[in-house]
Coordinates of C-alpha atoms in Angstrom, one line a residue:
X1 CA 13.2 -0.6 213.0
X2 CA 10.9 -3.1 211.6
X3 CA 7.8 -3.6 213.8
X4 CA 4.6 -5.6 213.6
X5 CA 1.3 -4.7 215.1
X6 CA -0.1 -7.6 217.1
X7 CA -3.1 -5.9 218.6
X8 CA -4.6 -2.7 219.8
X9 CA -5.8 -1.4 223.2
X10 CA -9.6 -1.3 223.3
X11 CA -10.1 0.0 226.8
X12 CA -8.8 0.5 230.3
X13 CA -9.8 -2.2 232.7
X14 CA -10.1 -1.5 236.4
X15 CA -8.2 1.1 238.4
X16 CA -4.7 -0.2 238.5
X17 CA -3.6 0.6 234.9
X18 CA -4.6 -2.7 233.2
X19 CA -5.8 -2.6 229.6
X20 CA -7.9 -4.9 227.4
X21 CA -6.3 -5.9 224.2
X22 CA -8.0 -6.7 220.9
X23 CA -5.5 -9.2 219.3
X24 CA -4.6 -9.1 215.6
X25 CA -2.9 -12.5 215.8
X26 CA -4.1 -16.1 215.7
X27 CA -1.9 -17.1 218.6
X28 CA -3.2 -15.2 221.7
X29 CA -0.8 -17.2 223.9
X30 CA 2.0 -15.3 222.3
X31 CA 1.2 -12.3 224.5
X32 CA 2.4 -14.3 227.6
X33 CA 5.9 -14.4 226.1
X34 CA 6.3 -10.7 225.6
X35 CA 8.9 -8.9 227.6
X36 CA 8.2 -5.5 226.0
X37 CA 6.1 -3.8 223.4
X38 CA 5.9 -0.5 221.7
X39 CA 3.0 1.9 221.9
X40 CA 3.4 5.1 219.9
X41 CA 7.1 4.2 219.3
X42 CA 7.7 4.2 223.1
X43 CA 8.9 1.0 224.6
X44 CA 6.9 -0.4 227.6
X45 CA 8.0 -3.4 229.7
X46 CA 5.2 -5.9 230.1
X47 CA 4.4 -6.4 233.8
X48 CA 1.6 -8.9 233.4
X49 CA -0.7 -10.7 231.0
X50 CA -4.0 -12.5 231.7
X51 CA -5.7 -14.4 229.0
X52 CA -9.4 -15.0 229.8
X53 CA -12.4 -16.1 227.7
X54 CA -13.5 -12.5 227.5
X55 CA -10.2 -11.1 226.4
X56 CA -6.6 -10.4 226.9
X57 CA -5.5 -8.1 229.7
X58 CA -2.1 -6.5 230.1
X59 CA -0.2 -4.2 232.5
X60 CA 2.9 -2.2 231.7
X61 CA 5.6 -0.5 233.7
X62 CA 4.7 3.1 234.2
X63 CA 1.0 2.7 233.6
X64 CA -0.3 2.3 237.2
X65 CA -3.8 3.9 237.2
X66 CA -6.9 4.1 235.1
X67 CA -6.2 7.6 233.9
X68 CA -2.8 6.5 232.4
X69 CA -4.4 3.4 230.9
X70 CA -7.2 5.5 229.4
X71 CA -4.6 7.5 227.4
X72 CA -3.6 4.2 225.7
X73 CA -7.1 3.5 224.3
X74 CA -7.2 2.7 220.6
X75 CA -3.3 2.6 220.4
X76 CA -1.6 -0.2 218.5
X77 CA 0.6 -2.7 220.3
X78 CA 3.7 -3.4 218.2
X79 CA 6.7 -5.7 218.6
X80 CA 10.1 -6.1 216.9
X81 CA 10.0 -8.4 213.9
X82 CA 12.6 -10.5 215.5
X83 CA 10.1 -11.2 218.3
X84 CA 7.4 -12.3 216.0
X85 CA 5.9 -15.8 216.0
X86 CA 7.4 -18.1 213.4
X87 CA 4.6 -18.7 210.9
X88 CA 3.9 -22.1 209.4
X89 CA 4.5 -22.7 205.6
X90 CA 2.1 -20.6 203.4
X91 CA 1.1 -18.2 206.1
X92 CA 2.2 -14.6 206.0
X93 CA 2.0 -11.4 208.0
X94 CA -0.5 -9.0 206.6
X95 CA 2.0 -6.3 206.5
X96 CA 4.2 -8.4 204.2
X97 CA 1.5 -9.1 201.5
X98 CA 0.0 -5.5 201.4
X99 CA 1.5 -3.8 198.3
X100 CA 2.3 -7.0 196.5
X101 CA 1.6 -7.0 192.7
X102 CA -1.2 -9.4 191.9
X103 CA -1.3 -11.5 188.7
X104 CA -3.8 -14.0 187.2
X105 CA -1.7 -16.1 185.0
X106 CA 0.5 -13.6 183.0
X107 CA -2.0 -10.7 183.4
X108 CA -1.3 -8.0 186.0
X109 CA -4.5 -7.6 187.9
X110 CA -3.4 -4.8 190.3
X111 CA -1.9 -4.3 193.8
X112 CA -3.0 -5.9 197.0
X113 CA -4.5 -3.0 199.1
X114 CA -5.9 -4.6 202.2
X115 CA -6.7 -7.9 204.0
X116 CA -10.0 -8.2 205.6
X117 CA -10.4 -10.9 208.3
X118 CA -13.7 -12.6 208.7
X119 CA -12.9 -15.9 210.4
X120 CA -13.3 -18.7 207.9
X121 CA -11.0 -17.1 205.3
X122 CA -9.2 -13.8 204.8
X123 CA -10.4 -11.6 202.0
X124 CA -7.9 -9.9 199.7
X125 CA -8.8 -6.4 198.5
X126 CA -7.0 -5.7 195.3
X127 CA -6.8 -2.2 193.7
X128 CA -7.4 -2.7 189.9
X129 CA -8.2 -0.5 186.9
X130 CA -11.8 -1.4 187.4
X131 CA -11.9 -0.5 191.1
X132 CA -11.5 -2.5 194.2
X133 CA -11.7 -6.3 193.7
X134 CA -12.2 -8.8 196.5
X135 CA -11.3 -12.5 196.5
X136 CA -11.2 -15.1 199.3
X137 CA -7.6 -15.9 200.2
X138 CA -8.0 -19.6 199.7
X139 CA -5.9 -22.4 198.1
X140 CA -8.1 -22.6 195.1
X141 CA -7.3 -19.2 193.9
X142 CA -3.9 -18.3 195.5
X143 CA -1.2 -20.2 193.7
X144 CA 1.9 -18.5 194.9
X145 CA 2.9 -15.7 197.3
X146 CA 6.4 -14.4 196.8
X147 CA 7.1 -12.0 199.6
X148 CA 10.7 -11.3 198.5
X149 CA 9.6 -10.1 195.1
X150 CA 6.3 -8.6 196.3
X151 CA 4.2 -10.8 193.9
X152 CA 1.1 -12.9 194.3
X153 CA 0.0 -15.3 191.6
X154 CA -3.6 -16.3 191.2
X155 CA -5.3 -19.1 189.3
X156 CA -6.8 -17.3 186.3
X157 CA -9.9 -19.5 186.1
X158 CA -10.6 -19.2 189.9
X159 CA -10.0 -15.4 189.7
X160 CA -12.7 -15.2 187.0
X161 CA -15.1 -17.3 189.1
X162 CA -14.6 -15.8 192.5
X163 CA -13.8 -12.1 192.0
X164 CA -16.3 -9.5 193.3
X165 CA -15.9 -5.8 192.6
X166 CA -17.0 -3.2 195.0
X167 CA -19.7 -0.9 193.8

């Protein structure tokens, strides 16, 4: 089954099995629409969701006390891809861009290894023959993302101006 990670459980909250979620999605309100999630490949029905300024809090069927909730600490919350939010044009799930071959013009640069999220712009980490290279995932440099063919095309001039290699 194809599942997407939308967050992870950062801690148990209170004594009734509630957990605090660290989201990995731009749309935190999507948590309110969830009927079930997967944690360690096990399906859990969602009993409740609270979205507060200090975090997202969830309860699940079968997790009714703090001890049970503590066992879920640091676990990923995953959903079926069919239940994923529909993304706007030119937005992609990180899992779909990881592994894409990266080109600057006709030159193959390497393979997308990771996406770092820092707020103003994601940073693409590309494994190259010179080591890991990092670029901001901004319109100036990213010209085309082809998920079906696992290929990302960069503007060659912008690549040369903006690339930073890890030491």
